[in-house]
CSV table of C-alpha atoms and ligand atoms in Angstrom, one decimal:
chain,number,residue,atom,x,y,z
E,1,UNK,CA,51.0,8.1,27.4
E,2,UNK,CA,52.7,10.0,30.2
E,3,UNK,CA,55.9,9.5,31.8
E,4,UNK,CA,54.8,7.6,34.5
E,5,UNK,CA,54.0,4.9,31.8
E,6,UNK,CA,56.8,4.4,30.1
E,7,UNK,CA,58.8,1.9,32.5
E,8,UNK,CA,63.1,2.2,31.5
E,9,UNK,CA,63.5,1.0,35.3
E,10,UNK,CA,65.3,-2.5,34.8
E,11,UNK,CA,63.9,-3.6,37.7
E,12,UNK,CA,60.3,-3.1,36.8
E,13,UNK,CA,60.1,-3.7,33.2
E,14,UNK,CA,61.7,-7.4,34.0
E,15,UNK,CA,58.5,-8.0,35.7
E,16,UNK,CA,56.9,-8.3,32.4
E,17,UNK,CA,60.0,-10.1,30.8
E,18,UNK,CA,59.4,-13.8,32.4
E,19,UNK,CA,57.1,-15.8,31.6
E,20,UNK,CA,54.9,-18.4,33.8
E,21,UNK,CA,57.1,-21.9,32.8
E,22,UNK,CA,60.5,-20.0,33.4
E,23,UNK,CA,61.2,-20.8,29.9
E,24,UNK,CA,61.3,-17.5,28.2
E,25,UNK,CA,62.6,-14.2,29.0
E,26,UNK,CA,64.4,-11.0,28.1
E,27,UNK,CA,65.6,-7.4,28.6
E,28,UNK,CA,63.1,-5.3,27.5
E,29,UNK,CA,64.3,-1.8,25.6
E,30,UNK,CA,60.9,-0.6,27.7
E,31,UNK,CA,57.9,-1.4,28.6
E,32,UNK,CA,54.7,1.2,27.7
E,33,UNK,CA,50.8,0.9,28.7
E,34,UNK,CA,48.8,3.1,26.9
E,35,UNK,CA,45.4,3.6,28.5
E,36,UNK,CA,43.0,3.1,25.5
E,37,UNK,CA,42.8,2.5,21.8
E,38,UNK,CA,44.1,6.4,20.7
E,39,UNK,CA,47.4,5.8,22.3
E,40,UNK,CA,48.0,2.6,21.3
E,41,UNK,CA,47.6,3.9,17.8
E,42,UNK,CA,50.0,7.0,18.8
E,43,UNK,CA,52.9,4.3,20.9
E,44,UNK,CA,52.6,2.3,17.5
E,45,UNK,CA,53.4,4.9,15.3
E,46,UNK,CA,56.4,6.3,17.4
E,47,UNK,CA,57.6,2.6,17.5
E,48,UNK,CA,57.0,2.2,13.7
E,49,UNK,CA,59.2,5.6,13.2
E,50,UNK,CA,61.9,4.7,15.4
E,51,UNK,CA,61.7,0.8,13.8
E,52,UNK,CA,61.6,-1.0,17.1
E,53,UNK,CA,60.0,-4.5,17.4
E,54,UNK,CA,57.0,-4.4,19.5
E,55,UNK,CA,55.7,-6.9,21.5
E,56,UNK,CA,51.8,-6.8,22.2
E,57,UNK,CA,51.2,-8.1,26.1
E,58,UNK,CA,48.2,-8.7,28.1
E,59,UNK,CA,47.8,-11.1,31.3
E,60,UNK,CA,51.4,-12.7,29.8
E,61,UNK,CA,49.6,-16.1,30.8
E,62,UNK,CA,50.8,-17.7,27.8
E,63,UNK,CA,52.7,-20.7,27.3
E,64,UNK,CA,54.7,-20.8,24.3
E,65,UNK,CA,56.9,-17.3,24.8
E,66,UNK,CA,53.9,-15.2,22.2
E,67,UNK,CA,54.1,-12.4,24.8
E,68,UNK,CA,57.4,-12.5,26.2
E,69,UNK,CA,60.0,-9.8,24.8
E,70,UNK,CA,63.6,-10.2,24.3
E,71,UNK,CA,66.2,-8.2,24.2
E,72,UNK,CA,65.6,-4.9,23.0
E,73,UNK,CA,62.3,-4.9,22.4
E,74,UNK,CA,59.3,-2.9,23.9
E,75,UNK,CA,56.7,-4.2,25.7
E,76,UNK,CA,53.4,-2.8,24.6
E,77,UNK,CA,51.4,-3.3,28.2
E,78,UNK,CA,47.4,-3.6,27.1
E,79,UNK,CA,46.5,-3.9,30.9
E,80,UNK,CA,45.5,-0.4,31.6
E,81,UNK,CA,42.6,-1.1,28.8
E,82,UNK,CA,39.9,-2.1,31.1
E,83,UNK,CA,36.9,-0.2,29.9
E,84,UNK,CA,33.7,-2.5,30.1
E,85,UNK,CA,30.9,-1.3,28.5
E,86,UNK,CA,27.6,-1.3,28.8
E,87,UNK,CA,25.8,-4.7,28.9
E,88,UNK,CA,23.9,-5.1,25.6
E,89,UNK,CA,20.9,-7.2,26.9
E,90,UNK,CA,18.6,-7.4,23.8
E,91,UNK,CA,22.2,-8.7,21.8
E,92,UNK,CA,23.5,-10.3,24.7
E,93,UNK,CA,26.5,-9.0,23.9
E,94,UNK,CA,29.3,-6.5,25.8
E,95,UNK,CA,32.3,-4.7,24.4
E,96,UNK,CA,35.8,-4.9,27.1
E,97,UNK,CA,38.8,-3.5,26.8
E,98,UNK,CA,41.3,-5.4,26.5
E,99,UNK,CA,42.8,-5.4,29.5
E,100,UNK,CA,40.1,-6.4,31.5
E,101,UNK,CA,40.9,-10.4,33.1
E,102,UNK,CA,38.8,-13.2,32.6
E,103,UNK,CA,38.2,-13.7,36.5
E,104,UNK,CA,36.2,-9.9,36.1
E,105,UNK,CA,34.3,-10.2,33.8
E,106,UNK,CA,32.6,-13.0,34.5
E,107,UNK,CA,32.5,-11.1,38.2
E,108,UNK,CA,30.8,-8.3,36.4
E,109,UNK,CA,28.7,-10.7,34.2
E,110,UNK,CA,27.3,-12.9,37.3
E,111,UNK,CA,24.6,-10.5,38.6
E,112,UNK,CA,23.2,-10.7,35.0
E,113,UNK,CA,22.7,-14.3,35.3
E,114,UNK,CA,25.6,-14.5,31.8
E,115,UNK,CA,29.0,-15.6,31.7
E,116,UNK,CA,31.6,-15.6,28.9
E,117,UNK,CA,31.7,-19.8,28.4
E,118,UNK,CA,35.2,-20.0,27.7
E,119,UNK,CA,37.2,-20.8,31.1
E,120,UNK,CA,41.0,-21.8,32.3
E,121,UNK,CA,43.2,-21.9,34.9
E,122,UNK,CA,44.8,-19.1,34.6
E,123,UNK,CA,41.7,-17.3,34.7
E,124,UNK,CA,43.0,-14.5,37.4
E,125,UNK,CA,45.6,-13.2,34.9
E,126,UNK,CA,44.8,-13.7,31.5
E,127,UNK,CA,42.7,-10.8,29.7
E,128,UNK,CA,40.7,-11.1,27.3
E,129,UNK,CA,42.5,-9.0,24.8
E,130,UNK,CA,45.2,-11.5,25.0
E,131,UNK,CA,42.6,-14.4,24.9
E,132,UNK,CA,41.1,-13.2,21.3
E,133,UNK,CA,45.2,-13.1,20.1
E,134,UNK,CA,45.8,-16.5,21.2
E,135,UNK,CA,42.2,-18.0,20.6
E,136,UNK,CA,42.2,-19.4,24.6
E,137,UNK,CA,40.9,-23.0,24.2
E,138,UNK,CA,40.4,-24.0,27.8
E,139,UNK,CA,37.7,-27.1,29.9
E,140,UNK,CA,34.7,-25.6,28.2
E,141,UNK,CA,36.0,-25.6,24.9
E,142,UNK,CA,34.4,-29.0,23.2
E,143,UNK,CA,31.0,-28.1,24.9
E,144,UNK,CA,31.3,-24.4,23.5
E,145,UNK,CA,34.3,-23.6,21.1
E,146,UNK,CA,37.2,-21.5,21.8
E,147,UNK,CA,37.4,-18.3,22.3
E,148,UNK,CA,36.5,-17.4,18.7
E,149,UNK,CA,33.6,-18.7,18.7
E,150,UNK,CA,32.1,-15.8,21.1
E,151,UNK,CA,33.8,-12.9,19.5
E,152,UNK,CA,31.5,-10.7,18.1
E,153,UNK,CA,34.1,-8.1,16.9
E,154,UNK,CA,37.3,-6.2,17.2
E,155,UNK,CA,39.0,-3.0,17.3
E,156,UNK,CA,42.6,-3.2,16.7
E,157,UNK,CA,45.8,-1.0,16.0
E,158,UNK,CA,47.8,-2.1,13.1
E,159,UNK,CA,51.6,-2.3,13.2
E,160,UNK,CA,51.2,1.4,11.4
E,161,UNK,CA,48.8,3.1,14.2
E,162,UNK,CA,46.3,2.6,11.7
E,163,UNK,CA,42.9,1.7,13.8
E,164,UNK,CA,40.1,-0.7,12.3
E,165,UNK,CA,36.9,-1.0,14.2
E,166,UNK,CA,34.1,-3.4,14.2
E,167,UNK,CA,32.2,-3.8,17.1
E,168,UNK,CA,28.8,-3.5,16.5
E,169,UNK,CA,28.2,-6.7,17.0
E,170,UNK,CA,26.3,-8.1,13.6
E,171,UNK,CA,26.5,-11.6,14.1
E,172,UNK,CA,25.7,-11.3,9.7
E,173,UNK,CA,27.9,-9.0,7.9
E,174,UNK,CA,29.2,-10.7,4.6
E,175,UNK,CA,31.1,-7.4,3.4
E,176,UNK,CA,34.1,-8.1,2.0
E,177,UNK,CA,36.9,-10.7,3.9
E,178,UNK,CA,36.8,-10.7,7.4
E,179,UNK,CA,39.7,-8.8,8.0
E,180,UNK,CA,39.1,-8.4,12.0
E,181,UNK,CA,39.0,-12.2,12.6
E,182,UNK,CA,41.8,-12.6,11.1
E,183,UNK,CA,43.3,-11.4,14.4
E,184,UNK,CA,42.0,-14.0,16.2
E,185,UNK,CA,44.9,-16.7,17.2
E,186,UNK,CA,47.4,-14.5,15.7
E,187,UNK,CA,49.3,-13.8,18.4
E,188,UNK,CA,50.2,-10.2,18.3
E,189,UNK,CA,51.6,-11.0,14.8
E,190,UNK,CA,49.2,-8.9,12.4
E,191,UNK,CA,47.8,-6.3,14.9
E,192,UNK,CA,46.9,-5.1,18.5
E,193,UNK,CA,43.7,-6.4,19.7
E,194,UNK,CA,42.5,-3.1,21.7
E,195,UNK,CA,38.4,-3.5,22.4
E,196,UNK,CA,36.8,-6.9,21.8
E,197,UNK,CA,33.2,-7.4,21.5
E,198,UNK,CA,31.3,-11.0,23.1
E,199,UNK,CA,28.6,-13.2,22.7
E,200,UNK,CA,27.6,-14.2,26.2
E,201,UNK,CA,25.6,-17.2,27.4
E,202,UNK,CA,23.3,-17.2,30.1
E,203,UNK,CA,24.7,-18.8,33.8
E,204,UNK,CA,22.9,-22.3,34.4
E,205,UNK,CA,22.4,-22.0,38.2
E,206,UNK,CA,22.5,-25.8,39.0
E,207,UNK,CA,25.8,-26.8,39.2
E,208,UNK,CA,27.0,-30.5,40.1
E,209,UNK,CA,31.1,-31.7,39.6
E,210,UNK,CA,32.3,-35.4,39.8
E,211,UNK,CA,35.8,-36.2,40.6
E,212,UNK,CA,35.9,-39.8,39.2
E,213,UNK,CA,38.3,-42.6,39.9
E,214,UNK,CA,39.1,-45.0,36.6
E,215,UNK,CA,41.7,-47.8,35.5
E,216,UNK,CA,42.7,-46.4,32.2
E,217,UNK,CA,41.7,-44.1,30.1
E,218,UNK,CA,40.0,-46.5,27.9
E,219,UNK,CA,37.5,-46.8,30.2
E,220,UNK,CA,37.6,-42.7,30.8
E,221,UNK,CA,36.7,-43.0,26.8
E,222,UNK,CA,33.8,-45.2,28.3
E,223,UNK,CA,32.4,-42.2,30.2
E,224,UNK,CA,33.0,-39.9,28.0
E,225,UNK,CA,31.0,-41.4,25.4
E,226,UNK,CA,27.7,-42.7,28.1
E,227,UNK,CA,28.5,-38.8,28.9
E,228,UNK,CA,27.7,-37.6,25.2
E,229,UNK,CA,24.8,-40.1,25.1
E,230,UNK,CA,22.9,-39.3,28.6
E,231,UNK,CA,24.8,-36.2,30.4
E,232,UNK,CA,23.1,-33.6,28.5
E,233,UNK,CA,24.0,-31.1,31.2
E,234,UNK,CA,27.5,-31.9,30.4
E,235,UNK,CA,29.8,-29.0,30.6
E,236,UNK,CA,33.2,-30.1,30.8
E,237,UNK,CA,35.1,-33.5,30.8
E,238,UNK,CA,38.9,-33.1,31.9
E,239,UNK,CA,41.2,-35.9,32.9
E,240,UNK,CA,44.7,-36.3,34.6
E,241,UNK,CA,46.9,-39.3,35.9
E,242,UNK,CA,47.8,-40.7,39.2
E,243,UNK,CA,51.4,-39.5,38.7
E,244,UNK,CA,50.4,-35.8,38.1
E,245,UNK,CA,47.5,-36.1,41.3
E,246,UNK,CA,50.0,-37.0,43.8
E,247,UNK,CA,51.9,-34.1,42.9
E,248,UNK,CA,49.8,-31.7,43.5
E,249,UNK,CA,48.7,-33.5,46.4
E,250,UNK,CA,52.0,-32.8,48.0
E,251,UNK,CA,52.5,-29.4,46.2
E,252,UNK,CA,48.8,-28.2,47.8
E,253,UNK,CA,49.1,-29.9,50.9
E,254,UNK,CA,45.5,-31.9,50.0
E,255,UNK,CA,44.3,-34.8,51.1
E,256,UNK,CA,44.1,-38.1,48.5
E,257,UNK,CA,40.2,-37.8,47.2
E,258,UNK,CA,39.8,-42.0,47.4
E,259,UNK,CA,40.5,-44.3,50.1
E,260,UNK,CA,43.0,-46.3,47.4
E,261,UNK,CA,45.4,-45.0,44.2
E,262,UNK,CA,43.8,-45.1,40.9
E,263,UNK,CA,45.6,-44.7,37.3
E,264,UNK,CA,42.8,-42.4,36.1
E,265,UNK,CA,40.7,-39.3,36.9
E,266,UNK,CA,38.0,-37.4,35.6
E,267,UNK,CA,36.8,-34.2,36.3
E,268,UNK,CA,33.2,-33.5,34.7
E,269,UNK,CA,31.4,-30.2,35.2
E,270,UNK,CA,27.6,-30.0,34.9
E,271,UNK,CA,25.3,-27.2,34.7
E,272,UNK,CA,21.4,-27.0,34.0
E,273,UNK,CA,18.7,-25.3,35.3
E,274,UNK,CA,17.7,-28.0,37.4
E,275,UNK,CA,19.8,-30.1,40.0
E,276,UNK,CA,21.7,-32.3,37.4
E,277,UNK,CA,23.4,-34.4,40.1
E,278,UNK,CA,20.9,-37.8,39.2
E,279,UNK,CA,22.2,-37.8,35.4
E,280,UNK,CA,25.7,-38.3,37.0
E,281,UNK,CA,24.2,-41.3,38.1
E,282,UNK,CA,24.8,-43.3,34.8
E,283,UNK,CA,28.4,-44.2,35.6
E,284,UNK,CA,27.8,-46.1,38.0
E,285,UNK,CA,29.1,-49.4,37.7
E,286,UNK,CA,31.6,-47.8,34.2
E,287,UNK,CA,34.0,-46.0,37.6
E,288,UNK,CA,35.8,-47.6,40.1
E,289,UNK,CA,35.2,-44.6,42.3
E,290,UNK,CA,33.4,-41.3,42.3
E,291,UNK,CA,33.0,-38.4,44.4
E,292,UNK,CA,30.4,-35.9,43.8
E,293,UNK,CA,29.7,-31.9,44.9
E,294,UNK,CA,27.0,-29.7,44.0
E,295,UNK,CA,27.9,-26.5,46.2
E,296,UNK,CA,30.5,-24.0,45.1
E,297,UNK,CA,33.3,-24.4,47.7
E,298,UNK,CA,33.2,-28.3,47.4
E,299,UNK,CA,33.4,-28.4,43.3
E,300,UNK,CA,36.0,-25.4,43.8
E,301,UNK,CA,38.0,-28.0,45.8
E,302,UNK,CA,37.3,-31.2,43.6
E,303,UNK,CA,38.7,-28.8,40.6
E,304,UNK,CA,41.6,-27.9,42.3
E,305,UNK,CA,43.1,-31.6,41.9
E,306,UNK,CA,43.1,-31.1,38.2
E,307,UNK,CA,43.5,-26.6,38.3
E,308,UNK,CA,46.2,-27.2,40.5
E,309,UNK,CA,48.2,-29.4,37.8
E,310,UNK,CA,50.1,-27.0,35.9
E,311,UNK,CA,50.9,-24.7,38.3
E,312,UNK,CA,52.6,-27.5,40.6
E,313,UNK,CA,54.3,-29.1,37.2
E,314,UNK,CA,56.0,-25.2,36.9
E,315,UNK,CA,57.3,-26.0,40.6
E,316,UNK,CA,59.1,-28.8,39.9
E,317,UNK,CA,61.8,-27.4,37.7
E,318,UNK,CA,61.3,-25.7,33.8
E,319,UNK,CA,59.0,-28.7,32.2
E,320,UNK,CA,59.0,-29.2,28.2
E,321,UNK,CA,55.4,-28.5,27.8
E,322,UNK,CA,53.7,-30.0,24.9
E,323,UNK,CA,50.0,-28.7,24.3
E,324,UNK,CA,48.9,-31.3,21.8
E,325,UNK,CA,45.5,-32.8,20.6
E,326,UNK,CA,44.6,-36.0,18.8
E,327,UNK,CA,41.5,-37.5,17.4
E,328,UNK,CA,39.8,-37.9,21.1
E,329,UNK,CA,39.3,-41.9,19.9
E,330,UNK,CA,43.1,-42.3,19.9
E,331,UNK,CA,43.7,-41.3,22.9
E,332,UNK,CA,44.7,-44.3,24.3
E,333,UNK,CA,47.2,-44.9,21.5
E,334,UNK,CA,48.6,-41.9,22.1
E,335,UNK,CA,49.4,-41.8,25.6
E,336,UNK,CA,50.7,-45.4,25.3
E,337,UNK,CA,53.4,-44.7,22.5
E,338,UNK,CA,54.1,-41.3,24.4
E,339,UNK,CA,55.1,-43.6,27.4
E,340,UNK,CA,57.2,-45.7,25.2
E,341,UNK,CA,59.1,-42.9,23.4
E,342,UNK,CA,59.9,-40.6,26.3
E,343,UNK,CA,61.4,-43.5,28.3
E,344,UNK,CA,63.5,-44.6,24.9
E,345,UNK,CA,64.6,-41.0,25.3
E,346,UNK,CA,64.8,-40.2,28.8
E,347,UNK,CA,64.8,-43.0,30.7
E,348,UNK,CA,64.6,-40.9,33.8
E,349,UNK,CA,62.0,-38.1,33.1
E,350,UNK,CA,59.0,-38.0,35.0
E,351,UNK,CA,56.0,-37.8,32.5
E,352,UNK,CA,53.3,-35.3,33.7
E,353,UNK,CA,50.1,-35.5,31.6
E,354,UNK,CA,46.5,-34.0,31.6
E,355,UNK,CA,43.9,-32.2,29.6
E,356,UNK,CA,40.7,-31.8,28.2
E,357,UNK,CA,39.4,-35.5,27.3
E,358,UNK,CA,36.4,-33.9,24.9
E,359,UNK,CA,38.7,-32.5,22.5
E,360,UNK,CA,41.4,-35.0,22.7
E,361,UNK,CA,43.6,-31.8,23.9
E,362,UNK,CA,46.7,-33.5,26.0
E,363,UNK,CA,49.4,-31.5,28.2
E,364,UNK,CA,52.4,-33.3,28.1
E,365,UNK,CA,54.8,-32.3,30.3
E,366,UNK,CA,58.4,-33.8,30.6
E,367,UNK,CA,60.3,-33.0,33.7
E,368,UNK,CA,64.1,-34.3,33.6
E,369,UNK,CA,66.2,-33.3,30.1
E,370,UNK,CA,67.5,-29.4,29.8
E,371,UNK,CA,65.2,-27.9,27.8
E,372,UNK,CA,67.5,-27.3,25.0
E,373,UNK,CA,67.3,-31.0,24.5
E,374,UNK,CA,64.5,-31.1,22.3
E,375,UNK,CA,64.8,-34.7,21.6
E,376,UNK,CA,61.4,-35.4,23.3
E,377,UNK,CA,59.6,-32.5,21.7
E,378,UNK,CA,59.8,-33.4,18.9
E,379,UNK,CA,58.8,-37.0,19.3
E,380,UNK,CA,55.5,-36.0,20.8
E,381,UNK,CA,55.0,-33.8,17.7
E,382,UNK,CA,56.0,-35.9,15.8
E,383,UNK,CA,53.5,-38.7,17.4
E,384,UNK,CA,50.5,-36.3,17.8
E,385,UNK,CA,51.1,-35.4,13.9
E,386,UNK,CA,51.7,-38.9,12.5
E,387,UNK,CA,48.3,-39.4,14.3
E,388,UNK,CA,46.2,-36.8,12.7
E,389,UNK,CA,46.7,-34.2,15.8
E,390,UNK,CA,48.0,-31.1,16.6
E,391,UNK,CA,51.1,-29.8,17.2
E,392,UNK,CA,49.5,-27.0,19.3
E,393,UNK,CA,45.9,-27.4,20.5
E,394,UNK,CA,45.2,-23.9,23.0
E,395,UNK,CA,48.4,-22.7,23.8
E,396,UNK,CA,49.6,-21.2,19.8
E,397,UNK,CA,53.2,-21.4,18.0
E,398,UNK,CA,54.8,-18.1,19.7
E,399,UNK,CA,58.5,-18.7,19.5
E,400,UNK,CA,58.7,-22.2,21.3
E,401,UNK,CA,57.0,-24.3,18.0
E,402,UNK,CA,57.6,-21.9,15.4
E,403,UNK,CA,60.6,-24.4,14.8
E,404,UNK,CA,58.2,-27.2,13.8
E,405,UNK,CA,55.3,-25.0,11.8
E,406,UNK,CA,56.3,-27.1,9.1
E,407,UNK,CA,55.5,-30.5,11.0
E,408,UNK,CA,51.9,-29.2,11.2
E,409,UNK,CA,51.6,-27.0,7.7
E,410,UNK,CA,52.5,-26.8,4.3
E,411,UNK,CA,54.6,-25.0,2.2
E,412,UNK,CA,51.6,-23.4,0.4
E,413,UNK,CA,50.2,-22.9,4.1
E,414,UNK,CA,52.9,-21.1,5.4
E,415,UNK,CA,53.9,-18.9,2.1
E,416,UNK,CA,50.1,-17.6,2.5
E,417,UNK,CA,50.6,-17.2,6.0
E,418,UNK,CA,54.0,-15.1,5.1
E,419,UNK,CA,52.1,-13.5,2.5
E,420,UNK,CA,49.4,-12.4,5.5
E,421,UNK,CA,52.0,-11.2,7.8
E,422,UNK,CA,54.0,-8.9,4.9
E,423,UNK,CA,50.3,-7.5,4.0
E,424,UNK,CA,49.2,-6.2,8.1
E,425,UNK,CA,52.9,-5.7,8.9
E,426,UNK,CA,55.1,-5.2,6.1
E,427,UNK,CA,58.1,-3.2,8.0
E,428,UNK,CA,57.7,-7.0,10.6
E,429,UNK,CA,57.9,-5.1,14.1
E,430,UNK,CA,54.7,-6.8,15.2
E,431,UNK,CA,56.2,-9.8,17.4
E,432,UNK,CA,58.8,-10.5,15.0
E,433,UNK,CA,59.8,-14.1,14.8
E,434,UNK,CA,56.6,-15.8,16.4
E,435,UNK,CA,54.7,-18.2,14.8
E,436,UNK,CA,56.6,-18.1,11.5
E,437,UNK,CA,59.5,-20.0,11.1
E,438,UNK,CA,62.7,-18.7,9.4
E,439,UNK,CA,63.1,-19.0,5.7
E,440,UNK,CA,64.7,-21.8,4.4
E,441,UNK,CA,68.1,-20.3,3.4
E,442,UNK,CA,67.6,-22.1,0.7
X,1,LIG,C1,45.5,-26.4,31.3
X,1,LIG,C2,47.3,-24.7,31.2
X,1,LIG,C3,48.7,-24.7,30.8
X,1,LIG,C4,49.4,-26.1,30.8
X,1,LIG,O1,45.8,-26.6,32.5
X,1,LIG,O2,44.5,-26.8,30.7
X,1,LIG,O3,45.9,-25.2,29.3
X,1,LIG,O4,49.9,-26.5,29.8
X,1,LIG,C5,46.5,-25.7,30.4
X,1,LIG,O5,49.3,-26.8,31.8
X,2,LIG,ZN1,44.4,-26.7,28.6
């Protein structure tokens, strides 16, 4: 790859060793970034010779440590990958590298009138390489599936150098398994995602975001449901708390949206190709409050009350961050017992919560207990299991859940999954020790 891109500087490669909750971190053996595919396949053979782990990284935007080496290990950089290729209009379609951040391609996409319609706060940073690996959930999610429901196809290096590549784009090609998606959501675990191939969707250029103001999220269930029945131009339904508003109120320096406090707010995103501001209209009379903007800046600011969540929650100390989903209808069960069992615990932690309300996805974040007390963790698993949910909704396993794995699957689940794992990456250099949890000594 060149000299100048192999980083041994201490210095330098820690700047790919922490990641964004100040949770994880390490001291890299060295850091690499290959430019494309060819020397991927040549850094992962010299890795697989010398048998160091390797550790796959993109935007490093995660949240559950995938992407962040420990000691000893080499960073494998995939930023330099930012090829984009040509626009495939008759497909709709475009092949990246995979590199290349979400924030540009939809940048490149926008003079086409198409966007990728998969979206996130940490949009700026995370690449889309890294987004197929973790299967990025994001707002837009329950509207228009994660992030593998617009790959097309892959090229990837396996832990071998070994190179498969499919990325022509056939939306039907029943030929054998589907080795390729496979990779999808795996973390880094089975290969290196280098090229990635997308369905796009065309931009709707009316636009129209509520910010709205609600007593509980019962009633937030209220709209969400009138939303699914007369919104059609629905595009994404988020909510977040009073608690976690007035902290990013003071974190942002922004002013309070409403005249009063309220214990609820929604965020819902509309797009169609007419002004879809008068279906927005149905709530009135279901909110206590509502404010609503139809031009860019405006929405951009209305958004940043519930953007602005995560990135204030990090400010306030290292948080236990719980990416969970329930069945969206018991929601309000949920969050009530989570109240409950966090004060039982930690009578003094501030709860911080938010998410996507479509997909029942919540953020729970705990502020208060050292994070080695996992005490509250694993009652929120525990809770989001025992109610038919998910121990990890968007953000994957990486090495903060691969503890409780077995809370979520079972033993069959997780010897296949093993089974996977010894088959794409039998010497286990590829992230070692994400997502799978140890085996039971005995
Ligand atoms: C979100 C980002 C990370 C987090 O804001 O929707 O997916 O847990 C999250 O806050
Ligand atoms: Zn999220």
């Amino acid at each position: 790859v060149g000299a100048d891109q192999v980083v041994t500087d201490a210095a330098v490669a820690a700047s790919f060793a922490h990641d964004l909750t100040g949770r994880f971190s390490g001291r890299p053996l060295l850091v690499v970034r290959p430019a494309h595919t060819g020397e991927v396949s040549a850094v992962l053979r010299s890795c697989a010779r010398a048998a160091v782990a390797v550790i796959p990284q993109g935007g490093h935007s995660g949240m559950a440590g995938g992407g962040t080496p420990r000691d000893g290990e080499v960073v494998l950089s995939l930023r330099r990958l930012q090829g984009i290729e040509p626009l495939d209009q008759t497909a709709q379609q475009i092949t990246v590298g995979a590199g290349v951040t979400l924030e540009a391609l939809q940048e490149h996409l926008r003079p086409f009138a198409l966007a990728l319609p998969v979206d996130h706060g940490a949009r700026s940073a995370a690449t889309i390489g890294g987004m197929a690996a973790t299967n990025a959930g994001g707002a837009l999610a329950f509207r228009h599936g994660m992030m593998r429901a617009h790959v097309r196809g892959l090229e990837v290096v396996l832990a071998d150098g070994r190179v498969i590549s499919r990325l022509s784009g056939l939306l039907k090609d029943n030929s054998g398994y589907d080795l390729t998606s496979l990779l999808i959501g795996s973390e880094g675990t089975l290969g290196v995602i280098t090229r990635v191939r997308l369905g796009l969707e065309r931009l709707l250029p009316r636009r129209a975001t509520a910010l709205l103001a609600l007593p509980d999220i019962g009633q937030a269930l209220e709209v969400l449901r009138l939303a699914h029945e007369s919104v059609p131009s629905l595009q994404a339904i988020d909510f977040f708390e009073l608690r976690g508003l007035r902290r990013v109120c003071a974190h942002l320096n922004l002013p309070a949206p409403f005249r009063r406090d309220h214990e609820v707010y929604l965020i819902v995103d509309c797009a169609a190709r007419s002004d879809p501001s008068e279906e927005l209209e149905v709530f009135v009379g279901v909110v206590e409050d509502a404010l609503v903007a139809t031009d860019l800046a405006s929405r951009r600011r209305l958004w940043l009350y519930r953007d602005g969540q995560n990135e204030t929650v990090n400010a306030l100390g290292v948080p236990h961050k719980l990416d969970v989903a329930v069945p969206v209808s018991l929601l309000p069960r949920f969050l009530g017992e989570l109240r409950v069992r966090v004060a039982e615990i930690a009578p003094a932690a501030e709860l911080i919560v938010y998410g996507h309300l479509g997909d029942g996805n919540v953020h729970v974040n705990i502020l208060g207990p050292p994070v080695e007390d996992v005490r509250v963790d694993v009652a929120v698993l525990e809770l989001a299991t025992a109610l038919g949910g998910s121990i990890s909704a968007e953000h994957g396993i990486g090495l903060a859940k691969r503890g409780w794995l077995p809370l979520a699957r079972t033993e069959t689940e997780l010897a296949l999954m093993r089974a996977l794992k010894d088959a794409f990456d039998p010497a286990g250099l590829l992230n070692p020790d994400r997502i799978l949890p140890d085996l039971d000594p005995g």
